[in-house]
PDB file of C-alpha atoms in Angstrom:
ATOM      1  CA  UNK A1347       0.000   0.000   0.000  1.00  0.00           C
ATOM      2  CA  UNK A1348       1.449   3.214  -0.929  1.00  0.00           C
ATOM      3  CA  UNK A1349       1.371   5.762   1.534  1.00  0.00           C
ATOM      4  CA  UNK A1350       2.876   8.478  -0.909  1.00  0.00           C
ATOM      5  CA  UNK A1351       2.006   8.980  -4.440  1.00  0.00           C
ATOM      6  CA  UNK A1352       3.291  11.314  -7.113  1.00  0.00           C
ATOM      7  CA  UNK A1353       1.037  10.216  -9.898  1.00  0.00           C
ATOM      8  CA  UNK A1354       2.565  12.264 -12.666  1.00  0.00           C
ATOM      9  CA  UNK A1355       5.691  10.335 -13.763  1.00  0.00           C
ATOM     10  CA  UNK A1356       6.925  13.501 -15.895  1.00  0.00           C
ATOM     11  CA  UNK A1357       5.926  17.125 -16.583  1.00  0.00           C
ATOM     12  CA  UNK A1358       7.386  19.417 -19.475  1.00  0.00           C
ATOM     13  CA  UNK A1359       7.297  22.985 -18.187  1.00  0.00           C
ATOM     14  CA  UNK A1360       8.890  25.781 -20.456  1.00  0.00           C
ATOM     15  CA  UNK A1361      11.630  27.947 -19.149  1.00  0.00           C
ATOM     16  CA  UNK A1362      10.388  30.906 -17.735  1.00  0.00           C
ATOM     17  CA  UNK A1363       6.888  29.278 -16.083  1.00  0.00           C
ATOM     18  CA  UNK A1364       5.636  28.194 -12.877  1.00  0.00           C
ATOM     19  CA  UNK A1365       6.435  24.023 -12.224  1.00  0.00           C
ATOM     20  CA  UNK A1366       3.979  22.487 -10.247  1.00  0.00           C
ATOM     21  CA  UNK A1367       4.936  18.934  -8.873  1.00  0.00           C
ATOM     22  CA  UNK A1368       2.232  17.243  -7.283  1.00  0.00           C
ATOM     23  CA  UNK A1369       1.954  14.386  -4.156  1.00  0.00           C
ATOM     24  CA  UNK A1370      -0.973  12.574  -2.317  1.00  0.00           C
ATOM     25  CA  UNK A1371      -0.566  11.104   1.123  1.00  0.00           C
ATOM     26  CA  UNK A1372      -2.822   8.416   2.738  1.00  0.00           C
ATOM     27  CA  UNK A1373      -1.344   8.476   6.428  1.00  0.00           C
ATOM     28  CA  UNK A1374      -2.864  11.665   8.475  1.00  0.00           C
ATOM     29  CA  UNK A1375       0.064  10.890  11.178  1.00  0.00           C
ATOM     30  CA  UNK A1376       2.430  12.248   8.839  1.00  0.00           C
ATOM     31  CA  UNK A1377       4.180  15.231  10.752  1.00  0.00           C
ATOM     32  CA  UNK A1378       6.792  16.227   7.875  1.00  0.00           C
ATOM     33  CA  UNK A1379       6.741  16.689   4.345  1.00  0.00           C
ATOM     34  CA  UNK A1380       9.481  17.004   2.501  1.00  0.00           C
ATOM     35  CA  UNK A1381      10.629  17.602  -1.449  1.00  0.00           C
ATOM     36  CA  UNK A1382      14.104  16.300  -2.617  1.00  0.00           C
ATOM     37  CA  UNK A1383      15.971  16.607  -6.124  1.00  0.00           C
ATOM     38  CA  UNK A1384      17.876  13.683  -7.919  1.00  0.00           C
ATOM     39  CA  UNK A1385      20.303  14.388 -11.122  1.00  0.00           C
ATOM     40  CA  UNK A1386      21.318  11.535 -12.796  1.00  0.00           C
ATOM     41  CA  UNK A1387      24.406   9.570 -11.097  1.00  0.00           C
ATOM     42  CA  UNK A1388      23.628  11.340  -8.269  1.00  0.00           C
ATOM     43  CA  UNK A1389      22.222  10.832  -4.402  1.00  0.00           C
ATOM     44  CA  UNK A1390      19.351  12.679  -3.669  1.00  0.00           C
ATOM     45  CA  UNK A1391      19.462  16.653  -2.433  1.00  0.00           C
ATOM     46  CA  UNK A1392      17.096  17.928  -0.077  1.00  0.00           C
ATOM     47  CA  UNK A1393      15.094  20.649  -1.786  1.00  0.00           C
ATOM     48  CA  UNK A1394      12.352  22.127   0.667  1.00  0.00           C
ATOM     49  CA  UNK A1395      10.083  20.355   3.888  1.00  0.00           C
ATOM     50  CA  UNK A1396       6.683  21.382   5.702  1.00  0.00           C
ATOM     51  CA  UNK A1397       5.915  20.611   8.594  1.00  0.00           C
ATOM     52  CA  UNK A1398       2.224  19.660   9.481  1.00  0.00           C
ATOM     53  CA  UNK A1399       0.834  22.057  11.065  1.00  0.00           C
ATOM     54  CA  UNK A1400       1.978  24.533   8.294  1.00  0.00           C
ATOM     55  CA  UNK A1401      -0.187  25.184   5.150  1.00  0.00           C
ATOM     56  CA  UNK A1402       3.090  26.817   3.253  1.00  0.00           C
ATOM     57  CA  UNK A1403       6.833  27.300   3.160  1.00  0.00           C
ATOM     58  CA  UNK A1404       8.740  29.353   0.659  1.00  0.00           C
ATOM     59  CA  UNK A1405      12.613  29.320   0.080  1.00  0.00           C
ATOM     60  CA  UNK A1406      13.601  31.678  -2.951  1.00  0.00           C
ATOM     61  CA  UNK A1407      11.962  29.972  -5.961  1.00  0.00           C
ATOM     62  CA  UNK A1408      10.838  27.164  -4.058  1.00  0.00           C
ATOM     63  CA  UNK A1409       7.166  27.194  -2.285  1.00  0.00           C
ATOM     64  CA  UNK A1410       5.645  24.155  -0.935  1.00  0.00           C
ATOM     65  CA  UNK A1411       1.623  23.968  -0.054  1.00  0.00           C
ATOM     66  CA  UNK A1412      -0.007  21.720   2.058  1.00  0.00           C
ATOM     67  CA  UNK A1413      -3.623  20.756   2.125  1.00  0.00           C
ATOM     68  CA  UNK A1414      -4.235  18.458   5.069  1.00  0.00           C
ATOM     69  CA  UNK A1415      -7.779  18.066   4.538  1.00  0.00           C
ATOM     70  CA  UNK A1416      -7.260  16.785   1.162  1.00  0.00           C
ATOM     71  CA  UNK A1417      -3.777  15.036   2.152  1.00  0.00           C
ATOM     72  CA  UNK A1418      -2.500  16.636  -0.665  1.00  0.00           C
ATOM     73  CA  UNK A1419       0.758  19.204  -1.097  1.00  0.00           C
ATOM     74  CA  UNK A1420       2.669  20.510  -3.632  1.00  0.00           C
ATOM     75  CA  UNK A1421       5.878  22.124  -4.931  1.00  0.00           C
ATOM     76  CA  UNK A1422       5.891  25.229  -6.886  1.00  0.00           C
ATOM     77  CA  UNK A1423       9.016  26.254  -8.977  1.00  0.00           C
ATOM     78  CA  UNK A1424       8.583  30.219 -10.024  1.00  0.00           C
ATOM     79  CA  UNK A1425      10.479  30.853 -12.355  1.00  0.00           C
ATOM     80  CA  UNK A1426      11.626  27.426 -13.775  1.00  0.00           C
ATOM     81  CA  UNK A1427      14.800  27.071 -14.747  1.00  0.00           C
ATOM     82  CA  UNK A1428      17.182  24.668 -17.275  1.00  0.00           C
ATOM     83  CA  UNK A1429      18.652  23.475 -14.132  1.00  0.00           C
ATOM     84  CA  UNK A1430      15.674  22.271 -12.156  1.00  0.00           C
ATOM     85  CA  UNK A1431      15.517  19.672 -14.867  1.00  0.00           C
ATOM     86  CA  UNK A1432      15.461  16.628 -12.615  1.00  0.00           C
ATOM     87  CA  UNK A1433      13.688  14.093 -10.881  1.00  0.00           C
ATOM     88  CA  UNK A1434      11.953  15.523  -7.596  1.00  0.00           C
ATOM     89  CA  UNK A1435      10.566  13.030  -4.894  1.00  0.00           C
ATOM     90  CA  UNK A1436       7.978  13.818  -2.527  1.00  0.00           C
ATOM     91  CA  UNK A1437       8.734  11.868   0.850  1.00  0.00           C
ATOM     92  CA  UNK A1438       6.519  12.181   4.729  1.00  0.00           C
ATOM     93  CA  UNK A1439       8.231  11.306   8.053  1.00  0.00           C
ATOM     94  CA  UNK A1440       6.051  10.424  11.190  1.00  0.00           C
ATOM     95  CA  UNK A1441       7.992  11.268  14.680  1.00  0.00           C
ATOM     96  CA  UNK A1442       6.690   9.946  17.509  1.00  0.00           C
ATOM     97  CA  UNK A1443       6.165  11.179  21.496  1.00  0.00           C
ATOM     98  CA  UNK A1444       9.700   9.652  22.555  1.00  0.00           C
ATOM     99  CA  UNK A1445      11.630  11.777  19.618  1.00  0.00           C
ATOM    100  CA  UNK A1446      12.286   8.748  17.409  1.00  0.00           C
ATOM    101  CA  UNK A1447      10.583   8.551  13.995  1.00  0.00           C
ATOM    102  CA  UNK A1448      10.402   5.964  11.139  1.00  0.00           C
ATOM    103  CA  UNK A1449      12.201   6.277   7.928  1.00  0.00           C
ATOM    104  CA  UNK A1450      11.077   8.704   5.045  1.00  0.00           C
ATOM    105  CA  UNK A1451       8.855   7.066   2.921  1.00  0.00           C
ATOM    106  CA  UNK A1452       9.118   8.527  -0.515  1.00  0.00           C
ATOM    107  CA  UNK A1453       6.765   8.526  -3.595  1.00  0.00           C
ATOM    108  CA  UNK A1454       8.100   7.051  -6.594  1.00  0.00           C
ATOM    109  CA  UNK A1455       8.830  10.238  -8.229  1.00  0.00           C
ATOM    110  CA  UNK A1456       7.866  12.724 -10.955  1.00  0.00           C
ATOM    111  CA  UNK A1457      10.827  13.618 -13.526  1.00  0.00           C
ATOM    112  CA  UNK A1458      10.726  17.548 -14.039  1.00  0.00           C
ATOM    113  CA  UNK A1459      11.596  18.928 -18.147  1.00  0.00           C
ATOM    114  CA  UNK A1460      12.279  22.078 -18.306  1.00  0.00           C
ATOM    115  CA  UNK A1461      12.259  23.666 -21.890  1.00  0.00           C
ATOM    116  CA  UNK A1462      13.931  26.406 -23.244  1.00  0.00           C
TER     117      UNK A1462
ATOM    118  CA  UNK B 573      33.792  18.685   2.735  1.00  0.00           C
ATOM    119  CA  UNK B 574      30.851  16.990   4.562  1.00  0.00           C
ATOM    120  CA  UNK B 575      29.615  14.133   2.564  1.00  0.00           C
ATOM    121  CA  UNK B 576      28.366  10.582   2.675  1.00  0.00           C
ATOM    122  CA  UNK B 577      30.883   8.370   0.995  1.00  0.00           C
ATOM    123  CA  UNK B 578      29.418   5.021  -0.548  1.00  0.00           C
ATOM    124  CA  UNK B 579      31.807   2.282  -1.730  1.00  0.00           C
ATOM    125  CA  UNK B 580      32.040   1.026  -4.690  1.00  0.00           C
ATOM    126  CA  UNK B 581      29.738   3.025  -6.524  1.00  0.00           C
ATOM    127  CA  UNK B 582      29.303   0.029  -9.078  1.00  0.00           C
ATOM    128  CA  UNK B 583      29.220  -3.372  -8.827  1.00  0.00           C
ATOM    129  CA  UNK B 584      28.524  -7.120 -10.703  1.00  0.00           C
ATOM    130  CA  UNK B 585      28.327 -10.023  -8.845  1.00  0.00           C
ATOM    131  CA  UNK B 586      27.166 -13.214  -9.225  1.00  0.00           C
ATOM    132  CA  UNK B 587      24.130 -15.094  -7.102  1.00  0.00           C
ATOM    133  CA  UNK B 588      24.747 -16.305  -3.564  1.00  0.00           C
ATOM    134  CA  UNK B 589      28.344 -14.660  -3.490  1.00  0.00           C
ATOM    135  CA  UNK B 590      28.702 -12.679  -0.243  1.00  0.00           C
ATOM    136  CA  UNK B 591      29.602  -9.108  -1.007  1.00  0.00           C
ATOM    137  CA  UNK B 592      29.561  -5.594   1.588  1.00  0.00           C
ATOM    138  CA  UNK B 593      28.766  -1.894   0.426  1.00  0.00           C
ATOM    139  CA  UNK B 594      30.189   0.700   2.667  1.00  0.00           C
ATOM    140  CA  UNK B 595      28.560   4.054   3.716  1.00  0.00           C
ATOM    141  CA  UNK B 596      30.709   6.953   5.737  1.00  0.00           C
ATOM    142  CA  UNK B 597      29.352   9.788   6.856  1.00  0.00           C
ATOM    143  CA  UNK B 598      31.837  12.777   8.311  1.00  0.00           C
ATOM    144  CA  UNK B 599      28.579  15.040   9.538  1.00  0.00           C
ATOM    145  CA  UNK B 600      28.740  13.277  13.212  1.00  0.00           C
ATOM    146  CA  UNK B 601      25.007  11.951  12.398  1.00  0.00           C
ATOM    147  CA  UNK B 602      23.195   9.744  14.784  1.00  0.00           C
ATOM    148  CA  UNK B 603      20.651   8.333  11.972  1.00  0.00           C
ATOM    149  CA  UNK B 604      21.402   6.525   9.148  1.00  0.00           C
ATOM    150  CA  UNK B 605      19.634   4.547   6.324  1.00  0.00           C
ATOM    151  CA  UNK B 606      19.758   2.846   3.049  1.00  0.00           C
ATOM    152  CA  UNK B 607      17.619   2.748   0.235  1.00  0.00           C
ATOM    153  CA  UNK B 608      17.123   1.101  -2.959  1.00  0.00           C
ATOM    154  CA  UNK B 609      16.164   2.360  -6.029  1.00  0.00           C
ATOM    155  CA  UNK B 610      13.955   0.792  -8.244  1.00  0.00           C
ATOM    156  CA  UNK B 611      12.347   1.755 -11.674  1.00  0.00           C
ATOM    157  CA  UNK B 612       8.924   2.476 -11.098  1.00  0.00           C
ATOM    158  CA  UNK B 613       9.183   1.950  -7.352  1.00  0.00           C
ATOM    159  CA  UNK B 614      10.757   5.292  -6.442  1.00  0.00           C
ATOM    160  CA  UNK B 615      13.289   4.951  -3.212  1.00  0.00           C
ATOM    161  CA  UNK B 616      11.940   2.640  -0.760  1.00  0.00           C
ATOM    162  CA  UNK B 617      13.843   1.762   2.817  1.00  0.00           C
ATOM    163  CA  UNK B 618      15.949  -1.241   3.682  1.00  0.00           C
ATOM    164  CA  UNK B 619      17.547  -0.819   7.119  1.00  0.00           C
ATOM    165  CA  UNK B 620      17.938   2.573   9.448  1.00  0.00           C
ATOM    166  CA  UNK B 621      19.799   2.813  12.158  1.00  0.00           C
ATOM    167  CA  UNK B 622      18.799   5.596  15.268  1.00  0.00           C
ATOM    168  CA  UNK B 623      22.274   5.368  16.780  1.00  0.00           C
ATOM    169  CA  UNK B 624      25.079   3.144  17.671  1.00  0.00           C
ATOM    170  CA  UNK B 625      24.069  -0.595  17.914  1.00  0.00           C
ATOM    171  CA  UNK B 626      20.845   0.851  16.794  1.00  0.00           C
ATOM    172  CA  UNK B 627      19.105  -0.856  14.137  1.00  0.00           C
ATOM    173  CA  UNK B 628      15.755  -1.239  12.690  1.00  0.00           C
ATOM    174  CA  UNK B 629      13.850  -2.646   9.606  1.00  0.00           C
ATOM    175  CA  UNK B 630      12.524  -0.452   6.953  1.00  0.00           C
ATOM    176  CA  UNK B 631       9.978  -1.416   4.138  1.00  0.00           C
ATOM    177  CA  UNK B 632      12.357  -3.932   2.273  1.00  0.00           C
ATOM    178  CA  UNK B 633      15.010  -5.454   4.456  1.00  0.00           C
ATOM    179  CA  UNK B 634      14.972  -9.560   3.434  1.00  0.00           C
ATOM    180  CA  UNK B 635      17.768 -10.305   2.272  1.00  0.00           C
ATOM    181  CA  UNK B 636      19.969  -7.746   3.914  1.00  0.00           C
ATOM    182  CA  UNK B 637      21.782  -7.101   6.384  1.00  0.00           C
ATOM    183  CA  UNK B 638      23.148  -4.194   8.451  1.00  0.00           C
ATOM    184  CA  UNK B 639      25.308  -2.941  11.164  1.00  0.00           C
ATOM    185  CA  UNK B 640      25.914   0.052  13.573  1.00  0.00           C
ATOM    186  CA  UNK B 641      29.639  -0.939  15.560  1.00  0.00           C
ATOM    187  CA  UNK B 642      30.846   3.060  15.016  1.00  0.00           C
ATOM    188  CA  UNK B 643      28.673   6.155  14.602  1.00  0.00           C
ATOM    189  CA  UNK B 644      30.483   6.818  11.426  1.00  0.00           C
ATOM    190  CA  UNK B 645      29.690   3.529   9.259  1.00  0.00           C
ATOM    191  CA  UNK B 646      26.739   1.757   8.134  1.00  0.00           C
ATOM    192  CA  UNK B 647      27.508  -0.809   6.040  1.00  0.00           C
ATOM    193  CA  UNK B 648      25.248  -3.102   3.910  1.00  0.00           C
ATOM    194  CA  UNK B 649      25.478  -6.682   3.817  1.00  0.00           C
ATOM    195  CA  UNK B 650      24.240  -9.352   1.538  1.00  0.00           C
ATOM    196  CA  UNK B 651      24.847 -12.569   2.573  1.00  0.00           C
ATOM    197  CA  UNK B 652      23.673 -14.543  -0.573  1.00  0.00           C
ATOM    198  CA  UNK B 653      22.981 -12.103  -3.288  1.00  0.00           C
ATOM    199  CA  UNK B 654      20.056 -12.749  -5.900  1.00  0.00           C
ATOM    200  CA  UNK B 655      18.563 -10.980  -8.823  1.00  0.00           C
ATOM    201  CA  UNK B 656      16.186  -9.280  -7.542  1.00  0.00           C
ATOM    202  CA  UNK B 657      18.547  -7.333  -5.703  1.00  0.00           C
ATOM    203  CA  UNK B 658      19.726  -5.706  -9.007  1.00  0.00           C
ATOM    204  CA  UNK B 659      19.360  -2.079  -8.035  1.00  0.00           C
ATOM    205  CA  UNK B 660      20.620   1.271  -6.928  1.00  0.00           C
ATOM    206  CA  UNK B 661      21.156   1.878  -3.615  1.00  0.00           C
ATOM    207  CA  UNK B 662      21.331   5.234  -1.657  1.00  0.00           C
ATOM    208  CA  UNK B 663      22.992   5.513   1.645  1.00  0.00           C
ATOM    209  CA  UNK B 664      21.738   8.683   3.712  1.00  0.00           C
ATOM    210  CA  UNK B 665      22.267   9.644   7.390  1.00  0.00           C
ATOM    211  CA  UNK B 666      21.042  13.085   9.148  1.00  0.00           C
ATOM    212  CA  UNK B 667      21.817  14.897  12.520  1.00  0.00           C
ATOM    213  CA  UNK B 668      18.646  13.873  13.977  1.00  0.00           C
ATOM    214  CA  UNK B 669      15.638  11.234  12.768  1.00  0.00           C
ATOM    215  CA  UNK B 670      13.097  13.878  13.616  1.00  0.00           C
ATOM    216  CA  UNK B 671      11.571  16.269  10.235  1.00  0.00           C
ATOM    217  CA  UNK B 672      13.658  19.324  10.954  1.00  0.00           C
ATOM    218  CA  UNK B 673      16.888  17.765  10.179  1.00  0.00           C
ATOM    219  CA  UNK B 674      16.851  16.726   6.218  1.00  0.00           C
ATOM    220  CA  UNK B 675      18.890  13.234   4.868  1.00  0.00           C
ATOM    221  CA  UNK B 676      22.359  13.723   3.187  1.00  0.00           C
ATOM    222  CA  UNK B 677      22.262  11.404   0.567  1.00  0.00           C
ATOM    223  CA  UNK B 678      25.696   9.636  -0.795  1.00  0.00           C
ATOM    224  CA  UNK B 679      25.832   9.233  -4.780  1.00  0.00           C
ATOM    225  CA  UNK B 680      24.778   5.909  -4.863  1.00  0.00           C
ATOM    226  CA  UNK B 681      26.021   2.223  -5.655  1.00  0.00           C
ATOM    227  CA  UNK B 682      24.427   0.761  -8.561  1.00  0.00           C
ATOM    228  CA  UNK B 683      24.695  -3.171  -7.860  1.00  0.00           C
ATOM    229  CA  UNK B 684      24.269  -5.987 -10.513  1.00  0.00           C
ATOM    230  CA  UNK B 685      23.512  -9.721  -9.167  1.00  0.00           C
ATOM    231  CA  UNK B 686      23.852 -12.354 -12.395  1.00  0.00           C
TER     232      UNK B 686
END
């Protein structure tokens, strides 16, 4: 059962306009959200992360949104750029009372294409 | 430089032949993990580990093994290697497990089992 889902494997986006990457969650413990970037050959880089009780974050170009009522957030890339070409994984983190917390578990990923 | 150094990035073996992938982390992080790759699949867990001696399951761990001795290393361990564990494999660690304190991700070791 997947708890995270990024149901657009790819989106084209032309140089210039707003990216929006998309991810559904099924778990309402979820406490963090967070967005990372993957070039080819490389590890994943952390992008951008939400907490729950947040409904937005910015960081430069960089604004995530979170809808808890629809379990729903989103990434949103203003201005795109030829670099942000990549893939970009959604992932949630639950922590529990004691301060431990499970792994991330990440969607499967949606592969950005910016065009010039 | 602070980094999470995987060794060796790639890798063919052959089935049931006992092989080890080493993570290092110079960040002085209590958590790490390690994660496979998969087309289709996105990243999904193996092992993490909360601390020293500290080691849990994560979505996927048959088949692997893991272990904690130094805060440092986490290495991966596959005792009798099949197929199906044809994939790319992430090692990550982070300060803390908690959401405020984001995985560092080494570039990968992309492992092929014949």
């Amino acid at each position: 059962d997947q708890q995270v889902k990024q149901n657009s494997p790819s989106l084209s986006v032309q140089e210039g306009r707003i990216s929006i990457l998309n991810c559904d969650y099924t778990n309402s413990m979820f406490d963090y959200f967070l967005w990372y970037k993957k070039y080819p050959a490389e590890g994943p880089t952390f992008l951008i992360s939400i907490s729950s009780i947040k409904d937005k974050n910015e960081d430069g170009r960089f604004t995530v949104f979170l809808n808890k009522s629809a379990k729903h957030l989103s990434l949103h890339i203003v201005p795109s750029q030829p670099g942000d070409s990549a893939v970009y994984f959604c992932a949630a983190l639950r922590v529990y009372s004691g301060g431990g917390a499970d792994g991330l578990t990440f969607g499967k990923g949606t592969h950005l294409i910016i065009q010039p | 430089e602070a980094q999470v150094t995987q060794n060796p990035r790639y890798l063919i073996t052959v089935t049931g032949k006992k092989l080890t992938v080493t993570c290092s982390q110079n960040m002085n992080h209590e958590y790490m993990s390690w994660y496979r790759q998969d087309p289709g699949l996105g990243l999904r867990q193996i092992y993490y580990s909360m601390n020293v001696e500290v080691t849990d399951k994560g979505d996927v761990p048959e088949g692997y093994k893991v272990s904690r001795k130094e805060k440092r290393n986490f290495p991966l361990i596959l005792e009798s290697p099949s197929p199906n564990q044809t994939s790319l494999y992430f090692c990550a660690s982070s300060l803390l497990a908690t959401g405020g304190s984001p995985l560092h991700f080494g570039n990968g070791t992309r492992l092929t089992v014949t």
